[in-house]
Coordinates of C-alpha atoms and ligand atoms in Angstrom, one line a residue:
Chain A
M172 CA 0.0 0.0 0.0
S173 CA 1.3 3.4 -0.9
M174 CA 1.9 5.9 1.9
V175 CA 0.4 8.7 -0.1
T176 CA -1.9 8.6 -3.0
V177 CA -3.1 11.7 -4.7
E178 CA -5.8 11.5 -7.4
H179 CA -6.8 14.4 -9.6
L180 CA -6.3 16.9 -6.8
H181 CA -7.5 20.4 -7.8
K182 CA -7.4 23.7 -5.9
V183 CA -9.0 26.9 -7.1
F184 CA -8.8 30.2 -5.1
G185 CA -11.6 32.3 -6.5
R186 CA -10.8 32.4 -10.2
F187 CA -7.1 31.3 -9.8
T188 CA -6.3 27.7 -10.2
A189 CA -3.3 27.0 -7.8
V190 CA -3.1 23.2 -8.4
K191 CA -4.4 21.5 -11.5
D192 CA -5.2 17.8 -11.6
A193 CA -2.3 16.5 -9.5
T194 CA -1.9 12.8 -9.5
F195 CA 0.9 10.9 -7.9
S196 CA 1.7 8.3 -5.3
I197 CA 4.5 7.9 -2.8
E198 CA 5.7 4.6 -1.4
K199 CA 6.7 3.9 2.1
G200 CA 10.3 4.8 2.8
E201 CA 10.7 7.3 -0.1
I202 CA 12.2 10.7 0.4
V203 CA 10.4 12.9 -2.1
G204 CA 11.6 16.3 -3.1
F205 CA 8.8 18.6 -4.1
L206 CA 10.4 21.1 -6.5
G207 CA 9.0 24.2 -8.1
P208 CA 9.5 27.9 -8.6
N209 CA 7.8 30.2 -6.1
G210 CA 4.1 30.2 -6.5
A211 CA 4.1 26.9 -8.2
G212 CA 1.6 25.4 -5.8
K213 CA 3.9 23.3 -3.5
T214 CA 2.5 24.8 -0.3
T215 CA -1.1 24.5 -1.5
T216 CA -0.6 20.8 -2.4
M217 CA 1.0 20.1 1.0
K218 CA -1.8 21.9 2.9
M219 CA -4.3 19.8 1.0
L220 CA -2.4 16.6 2.0
T221 CA -2.5 17.6 5.6
G222 CA -6.2 18.2 5.5
Y223 CA -5.9 21.9 6.3
L224 CA -7.1 23.1 2.9
P225 CA -9.9 21.2 1.4
P226 CA -9.4 20.4 -2.2
T227 CA -11.8 21.9 -4.8
A228 CA -11.9 18.5 -6.5
G229 CA -10.1 15.2 -6.3
T230 CA -8.9 13.3 -3.3
A231 CA -5.9 12.0 -1.5
S232 CA -5.2 9.5 1.1
I233 CA -2.5 9.0 3.7
A234 CA -1.6 5.5 4.9
G235 CA -4.9 4.3 3.4
H236 CA -7.0 7.0 5.1
D237 CA -8.9 9.4 2.9
I238 CA -8.1 13.0 3.9
I239 CA -11.7 14.1 3.6
D240 CA -13.7 11.1 4.9
Q241 CA -11.3 10.2 7.7
P242 CA -9.3 13.4 8.4
L243 CA -8.4 12.6 12.0
E244 CA -7.2 9.1 11.1
A245 CA -5.1 10.5 8.2
R246 CA -3.6 13.2 10.5
R247 CA -2.6 10.7 13.1
H248 CA -0.1 9.3 10.5
L249 CA 1.6 12.6 9.6
G250 CA 3.9 15.1 11.1
Y251 CA 3.7 18.5 9.3
M252 CA 6.1 21.4 9.4
P253 CA 4.4 24.4 7.8
E254 CA 6.1 27.0 5.8
N255 CA 7.5 29.8 8.0
V256 CA 6.7 27.7 11.1
P257 CA 3.9 29.6 13.0
L258 CA 4.4 29.2 16.8
Y259 CA 2.9 30.5 20.0
E260 CA 5.3 33.3 20.8
D261 CA 4.6 33.4 24.5
M262 CA 5.3 29.8 25.2
R263 CA 8.5 28.2 26.2
V264 CA 10.1 25.5 23.9
L265 CA 9.4 22.6 26.2
Q266 CA 6.0 23.8 27.2
Y267 CA 5.1 24.2 23.5
L268 CA 6.3 20.7 22.6
E269 CA 4.5 19.1 25.5
Y270 CA 1.3 20.8 24.4
R271 CA 1.8 19.6 20.8
A272 CA 2.6 16.1 22.0
R273 CA -0.7 16.0 24.0
L274 CA -2.6 17.4 21.0
K275 CA -1.3 14.5 19.0
G276 CA -2.8 12.1 21.5
I277 CA 0.4 11.2 23.3
C278 CA -0.3 10.8 27.0
G279 CA 1.2 9.7 30.3
K280 CA 5.0 9.3 30.6
S281 CA 5.3 9.2 26.8
V282 CA 4.8 13.0 26.7
R283 CA 8.1 13.7 28.5
Q284 CA 9.8 10.9 26.7
Q285 CA 8.8 12.0 23.2
V286 CA 9.6 15.7 23.9
G287 CA 13.0 14.7 25.3
W288 CA 13.6 12.6 22.2
V289 CA 12.8 15.3 19.7
V290 CA 14.6 18.0 21.7
D291 CA 17.6 15.8 21.6
R292 CA 17.3 14.9 18.0
C293 CA 16.8 18.5 16.8
G294 CA 19.5 20.0 19.0
L295 CA 17.1 22.1 21.0
E296 CA 18.7 21.2 24.3
P297 CA 20.4 24.7 24.9
K298 CA 17.1 26.5 24.2
R299 CA 14.6 24.3 25.8
K300 CA 13.6 26.8 28.5
N301 CA 13.6 29.8 26.2
L302 CA 10.5 31.7 25.2
I303 CA 9.8 31.0 21.5
R304 CA 9.6 34.7 20.9
T305 CA 13.3 35.0 21.6
L306 CA 14.5 32.2 19.3
S307 CA 16.5 32.8 16.2
K308 CA 15.1 31.7 12.8
G309 CA 17.3 28.5 12.9
Y310 CA 15.9 27.5 16.2
R311 CA 12.3 28.2 15.3
Q312 CA 12.8 26.0 12.3
R313 CA 14.1 23.3 14.6
V314 CA 11.1 23.7 16.9
G315 CA 8.9 23.2 13.9
L316 CA 10.8 20.1 12.9
A317 CA 10.7 18.8 16.4
D318 CA 7.0 19.3 16.5
A319 CA 6.6 17.3 13.3
L320 CA 8.6 14.4 14.7
L321 CA 6.5 14.1 17.9
G322 CA 4.8 10.7 18.1
D323 CA 7.1 9.2 15.5
P324 CA 4.6 9.6 12.5
D325 CA 5.0 7.5 9.4
L326 CA 4.9 10.4 7.1
L327 CA 6.7 13.7 7.4
I328 CA 5.6 16.7 5.3
L329 CA 8.1 19.5 5.5
D330 CA 7.4 22.7 3.7
E331 CA 10.7 24.5 2.9
P332 CA 12.5 23.2 6.1
T333 CA 15.7 25.0 5.3
N334 CA 14.2 28.3 4.1
G335 CA 16.0 31.3 5.5
L336 CA 18.8 29.4 7.2
D337 CA 22.5 30.0 6.9
P338 CA 24.7 27.4 5.2
N339 CA 25.7 25.7 8.5
Q340 CA 22.2 25.5 9.7
I341 CA 21.1 24.2 6.3
R342 CA 23.7 21.4 6.6
Q343 CA 22.5 20.5 10.1
I344 CA 18.9 20.3 9.1
R345 CA 19.8 18.3 6.0
E346 CA 21.8 15.8 8.1
L347 CA 18.8 15.5 10.4
I348 CA 16.4 14.8 7.5
R349 CA 18.8 12.3 6.1
S350 CA 19.0 10.5 9.4
L351 CA 15.2 10.5 9.5
A352 CA 15.1 9.0 6.1
E353 CA 15.9 5.6 7.4
D354 CA 12.6 4.8 8.9
H355 CA 10.2 7.5 7.7
T356 CA 8.6 8.6 4.5
V357 CA 9.4 12.2 3.9
I358 CA 8.0 14.8 1.5
L359 CA 9.9 18.0 1.5
S360 CA 9.4 21.1 -0.6
T361 CA 12.2 23.4 -1.6
H362 CA 13.6 25.5 -4.4
I363 CA 17.1 24.6 -3.5
L364 CA 18.0 21.9 -6.1
S365 CA 21.3 20.7 -4.6
E366 CA 19.3 19.9 -1.5
V367 CA 17.1 17.5 -3.4
E368 CA 20.0 16.0 -5.2
M369 CA 21.7 15.2 -1.9
I370 CA 18.8 13.7 0.0
C371 CA 15.9 12.7 -2.1
N372 CA 15.4 9.5 -4.0
K373 CA 12.4 10.8 -5.8
V374 CA 11.6 14.2 -7.3
I375 CA 8.2 15.7 -8.2
I376 CA 8.5 18.9 -10.2
I377 CA 5.5 21.2 -10.1
D378 CA 5.1 24.4 -12.1
Q379 CA 2.1 26.7 -12.4
G380 CA 0.0 24.1 -10.5
Q381 CA 0.8 21.3 -12.8
I382 CA 3.0 18.2 -12.1
K383 CA 5.7 18.3 -14.7
A384 CA 7.7 15.3 -13.7
N385 CA 7.7 12.5 -11.1
D386 CA 10.7 10.2 -11.1
T387 CA 14.1 9.4 -9.6
P388 CA 16.8 12.0 -10.1
T389 CA 18.8 9.7 -12.3
N390 CA 15.9 8.9 -14.6
L391 CA 15.1 12.6 -14.8
T392 CA 18.6 13.7 -15.8
R393 CA 18.9 10.9 -18.4
G394 CA 17.9 12.0 -21.9
L395 CA 18.0 15.6 -21.1
R396 CA 18.9 18.2 -23.8
A397 CA 21.7 19.3 -21.6
A398 CA 23.0 15.8 -21.3
G399 CA 25.5 15.7 -24.2
R400 CA 26.7 19.2 -23.9
V401 CA 30.5 19.8 -24.2
S402 CA 32.2 23.0 -23.5
I403 CA 35.7 23.7 -25.1
E404 CA 38.2 26.5 -24.9
F405 CA 40.9 26.8 -27.5
K406 CA 42.9 29.3 -29.6
G407 CA 43.1 29.4 -33.4
D408 CA 40.7 29.6 -36.3
L409 CA 37.2 29.6 -34.9
D410 CA 35.3 29.2 -38.2
V411 CA 37.2 26.1 -39.3
V412 CA 36.7 24.3 -36.0
V413 CA 33.1 25.1 -35.8
K414 CA 32.5 23.9 -39.4
E415 CA 34.3 20.7 -38.7
L416 CA 32.5 20.1 -35.4
E417 CA 29.1 20.6 -37.0
A418 CA 30.0 18.1 -39.7
Y419 CA 30.4 15.4 -37.1
E420 CA 27.2 13.2 -36.9
P421 CA 26.0 13.4 -33.3
V422 CA 26.6 17.1 -33.0
K423 CA 23.4 19.1 -33.3
K424 CA 24.6 22.6 -32.8
V425 CA 27.7 24.5 -32.0
I426 CA 27.2 27.6 -29.9
V427 CA 29.9 30.3 -29.9
E428 CA 30.1 32.1 -26.6
E429 CA 31.8 35.4 -25.9
P430 CA 35.5 35.1 -26.5
L431 CA 37.6 34.9 -23.3
P432 CA 40.5 37.2 -22.5
G433 CA 43.9 36.2 -24.1
G434 CA 42.4 35.2 -27.4
W435 CA 40.7 32.0 -26.2
H436 CA 37.6 31.0 -28.0
H437 CA 34.8 29.3 -26.0
V438 CA 32.3 27.1 -27.8
I439 CA 29.5 24.8 -26.5
V440 CA 28.7 21.7 -28.5
R441 CA 25.2 20.4 -28.2
A442 CA 24.9 16.7 -29.2
E443 CA 22.4 13.9 -29.0
P444 CA 21.9 12.8 -25.3
G445 CA 24.0 9.9 -24.3
T446 CA 26.8 10.6 -26.7
D447 CA 30.3 11.7 -25.9
T448 CA 31.8 14.1 -28.5
R449 CA 34.9 14.9 -26.5
E450 CA 37.3 12.6 -28.3
K451 CA 36.3 13.7 -31.8
A452 CA 36.4 17.4 -30.8
A453 CA 39.8 17.1 -29.3
A454 CA 41.0 15.3 -32.4
I455 CA 39.7 18.1 -34.7
I456 CA 41.4 20.8 -32.7
A457 CA 44.6 18.7 -32.4
A458 CA 44.7 18.1 -36.1
H459 CA 45.1 21.9 -36.7
Q460 CA 47.6 22.0 -33.8
F461 CA 45.6 24.7 -32.1
P462 CA 46.2 25.0 -28.4
M463 CA 43.3 23.8 -26.2
R464 CA 43.1 24.4 -22.4
H465 CA 39.7 23.0 -21.4
I466 CA 37.3 20.4 -22.6
Y467 CA 34.4 19.4 -20.3
R468 CA 31.3 17.2 -20.7
H469 CA 28.4 18.6 -18.8
I470 CA 27.0 16.2 -16.1
P471 CA 23.3 16.9 -16.2
S472 CA 21.9 18.1 -12.9
L473 CA 18.5 18.5 -11.5
E474 CA 19.0 22.2 -12.2
D475 CA 18.9 21.4 -15.9
V476 CA 15.8 19.3 -15.4
F477 CA 14.2 22.1 -13.5
V478 CA 15.1 24.7 -16.1
E479 CA 13.9 22.6 -18.9
M480 CA 10.6 21.7 -17.3
T481 CA 9.7 25.1 -16.0
R482 CA 10.9 27.2 -18.9
K483 CA 8.3 29.6 -20.1
D484 CA 8.7 28.9 -23.9
Chain B
M230 CA 20.7 9.7 20.2
A231 CA 17.9 7.6 21.6
E232 CA 16.2 5.3 19.2
N233 CA 12.5 6.1 19.0
A234 CA 11.1 3.4 16.8
N235 CA 11.6 0.7 19.4
T236 CA 10.1 2.5 22.4
S237 CA 6.3 2.2 22.5
I238 CA 4.4 5.4 22.8
T239 CA 1.3 5.6 25.0
R240 CA -1.5 7.2 23.0
T241 CA -5.0 8.1 23.7
R242 CA -8.0 8.8 21.5
S243 CA -10.0 10.4 24.2
W244 CA -12.1 13.3 23.0
F245 CA -11.8 14.9 26.4
Y246 CA -8.1 14.6 26.6
T247 CA -7.7 16.7 23.5
L248 CA -10.3 19.2 24.7
R249 CA -8.5 19.5 28.1
T250 CA -5.2 20.0 26.3
I251 CA -6.6 22.9 24.3
F252 CA -8.5 24.3 27.3
L253 CA -5.4 24.3 29.5
R254 CA -3.2 26.0 26.9
E255 CA -5.8 28.7 26.4
F256 CA -6.3 29.2 30.1
R257 CA -2.6 29.4 30.8
S258 CA -2.4 32.0 28.0
F259 CA -4.5 34.3 30.2
L260 CA -2.3 33.9 33.2
G261 CA 1.0 33.5 31.4
T262 CA 0.8 36.8 29.7
P263 CA 0.5 40.4 31.0
F264 CA -2.8 40.6 29.1
G265 CA -4.7 38.5 31.6
W266 CA -3.2 40.2 34.6
V267 CA -4.1 43.6 33.2
I268 CA -7.7 42.6 32.9
L269 CA -7.7 41.1 36.3
G270 CA -6.1 44.2 37.8
C271 CA -8.7 46.3 36.0
A272 CA -11.5 44.1 37.4
I273 CA -10.2 44.4 40.9
A274 CA -10.0 48.2 40.6
M275 CA -13.5 48.5 39.2
Q276 CA -15.0 46.2 41.9
G277 CA -13.3 48.3 44.5
F278 CA -14.7 51.4 42.9
W279 CA -18.3 50.0 42.9
L280 CA -17.9 49.1 46.5
Q281 CA -16.9 52.6 47.3
T282 CA -19.8 54.0 45.3
A283 CA -22.2 51.6 47.0
L284 CA -21.0 52.6 50.5
Q285 CA -21.4 56.3 49.5
I286 CA -25.0 55.7 48.4
M287 CA -25.8 53.6 51.4
T288 CA -25.0 56.6 53.7
K289 CA -28.2 58.1 52.2
A290 CA -30.3 55.4 50.8
T291 CA -31.2 52.1 52.3
G292 CA -33.5 49.2 51.6
E293 CA -31.5 47.2 49.2
S294 CA -28.5 45.0 49.6
I295 CA -25.0 46.3 49.1
M296 CA -24.8 44.2 45.9
F297 CA -27.7 46.1 44.4
Y298 CA -26.0 49.4 44.9
M299 CA -22.7 48.0 43.5
L300 CA -24.3 46.7 40.3
D301 CA -27.0 49.2 39.7
N302 CA -24.9 52.0 38.5
V303 CA -23.2 53.2 35.3
N304 CA -19.7 52.1 36.4
F305 CA -20.9 48.5 36.4
W306 CA -22.3 48.6 32.9
F307 CA -19.2 50.3 31.6
F308 CA -17.2 47.3 32.9
F309 CA -19.8 44.6 32.0
I310 CA -20.0 45.6 28.4
F311 CA -16.3 45.8 27.7
I312 CA -15.1 42.9 29.7
F313 CA -16.4 40.2 27.3
P314 CA -14.7 41.6 24.2
L315 CA -11.5 42.0 26.2
I316 CA -11.6 38.4 27.3
T317 CA -12.6 36.8 24.0
M318 CA -11.3 38.9 21.2
R319 CA -7.9 37.2 21.0
S320 CA -9.0 33.6 21.1
L321 CA -9.7 32.5 17.5
A322 CA -8.7 35.7 15.7
E323 CA -5.1 35.5 17.1
E324 CA -4.9 31.8 16.2
E325 CA -5.9 32.7 12.6
S326 CA -3.6 35.8 12.3
H327 CA -0.5 34.1 13.8
G328 CA -1.1 31.1 11.6
T329 CA -1.2 28.7 14.5
M330 CA -4.6 27.5 13.4
E331 CA -2.8 25.5 10.8
G332 CA -1.0 23.6 13.5
L333 CA -4.2 22.9 15.4
L334 CA -6.1 21.7 12.4
T335 CA -3.4 19.5 11.1
A336 CA -3.2 17.7 14.4
P337 CA -5.9 15.1 15.1
V338 CA -8.2 17.7 16.5
T339 CA -11.8 18.7 15.6
T340 CA -13.1 22.2 15.2
T341 CA -15.6 21.5 18.0
Q342 CA -12.8 20.7 20.4
I343 CA -11.0 23.9 19.5
V344 CA -14.0 26.1 19.9
L345 CA -15.1 24.4 23.2
G346 CA -11.6 24.4 24.6
K347 CA -11.3 28.2 24.0
Y348 CA -14.8 28.8 25.2
F349 CA -14.4 27.1 28.6
A350 CA -11.0 28.7 29.1
S351 CA -12.5 32.2 28.6
L352 CA -15.5 31.3 30.7
L353 CA -13.3 30.2 33.6
F354 CA -11.2 33.3 33.3
Y355 CA -14.4 35.4 33.4
I356 CA -15.5 33.5 36.6
I357 CA -12.1 34.2 38.2
L358 CA -12.6 37.9 37.6
W359 CA -15.5 37.9 40.0
L360 CA -13.6 36.2 42.8
P361 CA -11.9 39.3 44.3
M362 CA -15.4 40.7 45.0
L363 CA -16.1 37.7 47.3
L364 CA -13.2 38.7 49.4
Y365 CA -14.7 42.1 50.4
P366 CA -16.8 40.8 53.2
A367 CA -13.9 38.8 54.6
M368 CA -11.7 41.8 54.2
S369 CA -14.2 44.0 56.0
D370 CA -14.3 41.5 58.9
L371 CA -10.6 41.4 59.0
G372 CA -10.4 45.2 59.2
N373 CA -12.9 45.2 62.0
L374 CA -11.0 42.5 63.8
Y375 CA -7.8 44.6 63.5
T376 CA -9.5 47.7 64.8
S377 CA -11.0 45.9 67.8
I378 CA -7.6 44.5 68.8
R379 CA -5.6 47.6 68.0
Y380 CA -7.9 50.2 69.5
D381 CA -10.0 48.0 71.8
V382 CA -13.3 49.2 70.4
V383 CA -15.8 47.2 68.5
P384 CA -16.4 49.1 65.2
E385 CA -19.9 50.0 64.5
G386 CA -19.7 50.1 60.7
R387 CA -19.4 46.9 58.9
I388 CA -20.2 45.9 55.3
D389 CA -23.6 44.5 55.6
Y390 CA -23.9 41.3 53.7
T391 CA -25.6 37.9 54.0
P392 CA -24.6 35.0 51.8
A393 CA -28.1 35.2 50.3
D394 CA -27.3 38.7 48.9
W395 CA -24.4 37.1 46.9
Y396 CA -26.1 34.1 45.3
G397 CA -28.5 36.2 43.2
P398 CA -26.1 38.6 41.6
L399 CA -23.3 36.1 41.1
S400 CA -25.6 33.6 39.5
I401 CA -27.0 36.1 37.0
L402 CA -23.4 37.3 36.3
F403 CA -22.4 33.7 35.6
I404 CA -25.5 32.8 33.6
S405 CA -25.3 35.8 31.3
G406 CA -21.6 35.3 31.0
V407 CA -22.2 31.8 29.6
F408 CA -23.9 33.6 26.7
F409 CA -21.7 36.7 26.3
I410 CA -18.5 34.7 26.3
A411 CA -19.9 32.5 23.6
L412 CA -20.9 35.6 21.6
G413 CA -17.4 37.0 22.0
I414 CA -15.9 33.7 20.7
L415 CA -18.2 33.9 17.7
C416 CA -17.0 37.4 16.9
S417 CA -13.4 36.3 17.3
A418 CA -14.1 33.6 14.6
L419 CA -15.4 36.2 12.2
T420 CA -12.1 37.9 11.5
R421 CA -8.3 37.7 11.7
S422 CA -8.1 41.0 13.5
Q423 CA -8.5 41.0 17.3
I424 CA -9.5 44.7 17.2
I425 CA -12.3 44.1 14.8
A426 CA -13.4 41.1 16.7
G427 CA -13.5 43.3 19.9
I428 CA -15.4 46.1 18.2
V429 CA -18.0 43.8 16.7
C430 CA -18.5 42.0 20.1
T431 CA -18.9 45.3 21.9
C432 CA -21.5 46.5 19.4
A433 CA -23.4 43.3 19.7
I434 CA -23.5 43.5 23.5
I435 CA -24.5 47.1 23.4
I436 CA -27.3 46.3 21.0
Y437 CA -28.4 43.4 23.1
Y438 CA -28.4 45.6 26.2
F439 CA -30.5 48.3 24.6
M440 CA -33.0 45.8 23.2
G441 CA -33.8 45.0 26.7
R442 CA -34.6 48.6 27.4
V443 CA -36.9 49.0 24.4
P444 CA -40.1 48.9 26.6
E445 CA -38.8 51.9 28.5
L446 CA -38.9 53.9 25.3
W447 CA -42.0 52.4 23.5
G448 CA -44.1 51.5 26.5
E449 CA -45.8 48.2 27.0
F450 CA -46.7 47.4 23.4
P451 CA -47.8 43.8 22.5
A452 CA -44.3 42.5 21.8
A453 CA -42.9 44.0 25.0
P454 CA -42.7 40.8 27.0
A455 CA -40.1 39.4 24.6
F456 CA -38.0 42.5 25.3
H457 CA -38.4 42.1 29.0
Y458 CA -37.5 38.5 28.7
M459 CA -34.1 39.3 27.2
S460 CA -33.4 42.4 29.3
I461 CA -30.1 41.9 31.0
S462 CA -30.6 45.1 33.1
E463 CA -33.9 43.9 34.4
Q464 CA -32.4 40.4 35.1
I465 CA -29.5 41.8 37.0
G466 CA -31.9 44.1 38.9
S467 CA -34.2 41.3 40.0
F468 CA -31.5 38.8 40.7
T469 CA -29.7 41.2 43.0
R470 CA -33.0 41.8 44.8
G471 CA -33.1 38.1 45.5
L472 CA -35.7 37.2 42.9
L473 CA -34.1 34.2 41.2
D474 CA -35.6 32.9 38.0
T475 CA -34.9 30.0 35.7
R476 CA -36.0 31.7 32.5
P477 CA -32.7 33.5 31.9
V478 CA -30.9 30.2 32.4
V479 CA -32.9 28.6 29.6
L480 CA -32.4 31.7 27.4
Y481 CA -28.7 32.1 27.9
V482 CA -27.7 28.4 27.8
S483 CA -29.6 27.9 24.5
L484 CA -28.2 31.1 23.0
A485 CA -24.7 30.0 24.1
V486 CA -25.1 26.6 22.4
L487 CA -26.3 28.3 19.3
M488 CA -23.4 30.7 19.2
L489 CA -20.9 27.9 19.7
A490 CA -22.5 25.8 17.0
V491 CA -22.3 28.8 14.6
T492 CA -18.7 29.5 15.6
T493 CA -17.7 25.9 14.7
R494 CA -19.4 26.3 11.3
I495 CA -17.6 29.6 10.7
V496 CA -14.2 28.2 11.5
D497 CA -14.8 25.4 9.0
Y498 CA -16.3 27.7 6.4
R499 CA -13.2 30.0 6.5
R500 CA -11.1 27.1 5.2
W501 CA -13.6 25.6 2.8
H502 CA -14.4 28.8 1.0
R503 CA -11.2 30.8 0.6
Ligands
ADP761 N1 -5.4 31.6 0.2 C1 -5.1 31.9 -1.0 N2 -5.9 32.7 -1.8 C2 -5.6 33.0 -3.0 N3 -4.5 32.6 -3.7 C3 -3.6 31.8 -3.0 C4 -3.9 31.4 -1.7 N4 -2.8 30.6 -1.3 C5 -2.0 30.5 -2.3 N5 -2.5 31.2 -3.4 C6 -1.8 31.3 -4.7 O1 -1.6 30.0 -5.2 C7 -0.3 30.0 -5.8 C8 0.5 28.9 -5.3 O2 0.9 29.2 -4.0 P1 1.8 28.3 -3.1 O3 1.2 26.9 -3.1 O4 2.0 29.0 -1.8 O5 3.2 28.3 -3.9 P2 4.6 27.7 -3.5 O6 4.5 27.1 -2.1 O7 4.9 26.7 -4.5 O8 5.6 28.9 -3.6 C9 0.3 31.3 -5.7 O9 0.2 32.0 -6.9 C10 -0.5 32.0 -4.6 O10 -0.6 33.4 -4.8
MG762 MG1 5.5 27.6 -0.4

């Protein structure tokens, strides 16, 4: 059974459609990166999954519980960290987490035990007696994450967990999520691509409310336009080299970039995905005995996938 | 790092456990912030002021209990009308404007539990506001005791009260509070702004108050009994005279239930139609 199934989910705000016909499913144990530009509909989709925003049409279920027919049952299986982490400013960290634990139905000795565990895991120990009002952004984010972890839910939905943090804090949170990955299903939204590349084993790309891709990072980068791209820097007769390169079969196009200082030419060779034109290109340049200082075959990244999927043309 | 997966977690699905959790947080938010203490301070000051007023009046007029003179004046109404919006305006509006409603409604919690938890917390705080007044008789006795020991004379003046004097006014203050607090909670669900919630609630209570006084302006026209029935000023008047009546109980409890039911619908509606 899938941990999350989403079927034809639709959300309309007035006349504006924020999410259009989203259908996907997430298996137990997957770490899913929810990618999209700002305003793509990531938060809206997540809010619908948590049962906070009712969908205009379509449905979803969490651990087999429909979010509309069995909302409480569905919520018992999820831990949610909202975007910007709204908190009660006048409460202390421990007090707040104990309240949240009870709200999630944890009782008796387990309240203390669970709170202790999440405080430990999220590195909140030094701030546990502090008023939430006085916490820095990084610690607020950790309180939100600690809250989501209370009660050890099967599914974690994290909306931009590293938003607004400095690089060190981002790394800490990322390590934390990675350590959670072992025994949880995680959906995290972000617009930081390297983050997804590092921790996710599945990527869903959403743009203007539409799901554009839903696959593993490896599958997504395979067969991309950017995949066979080679960049070369050399000196010598530019026209000759370009002509000879274009004559070579797998090459689709040679793009001449701005010349570099010192008389170096810079060209980018676009070829069929999955081919390697480096050897031939080097041979062409060597045949003319032109000096060459750089030849590099582009390794396609999620960024390329993202740009390709969300381009406006 | 402790391993969580292996430890078993004690969980409950009790409806009251969740209600109690929400209630306690809300109630603590009154006493855990300066806000609640300012209201309490204001209540104590006002009650002292009424007592002072009543004692002044009683040097000239007699015939009614001290509670009657305390509550039958403009100072009391000024307090009574503004105290409900002050207590309730934060409850749901603040939750909505700070975004913490999202945390509540993504936990296994129902809207009814949220509304009732907040309602009972506000009602309890309202009840607490009247407790200082109960101390006046004891304080007056204590003062007299001190005087008799210190100066060896038995003071003549003492605050004249009997427990029976207190039952009436305190019960009508409680019974009407049951409704006005629910009204305040409803107003607080209407908007994200505490200020607007407070203003709407104040207006609603003022309108309700003056509806009860319509017969004073229009005389005893055929529909007048309905206006007498809902007249909070007449109810407080008769209860403080010791004329206890069950009709206001029926009226205010049913109105409160209605208000809370509507509030629950509004909170849901806000999410379904946005
Ligand atoms: N309550 C709302 N009312 C109207 N429009 C909204 C509301 N919430 C979000 N939107 C719109 O829906 C779109 C998607 O928003 P969101 O899901 O927050 O995007 P993301 O999280 O991907 O940045 C945005 O254009 C936003 O303006
Ligand atoms: Mg967002």
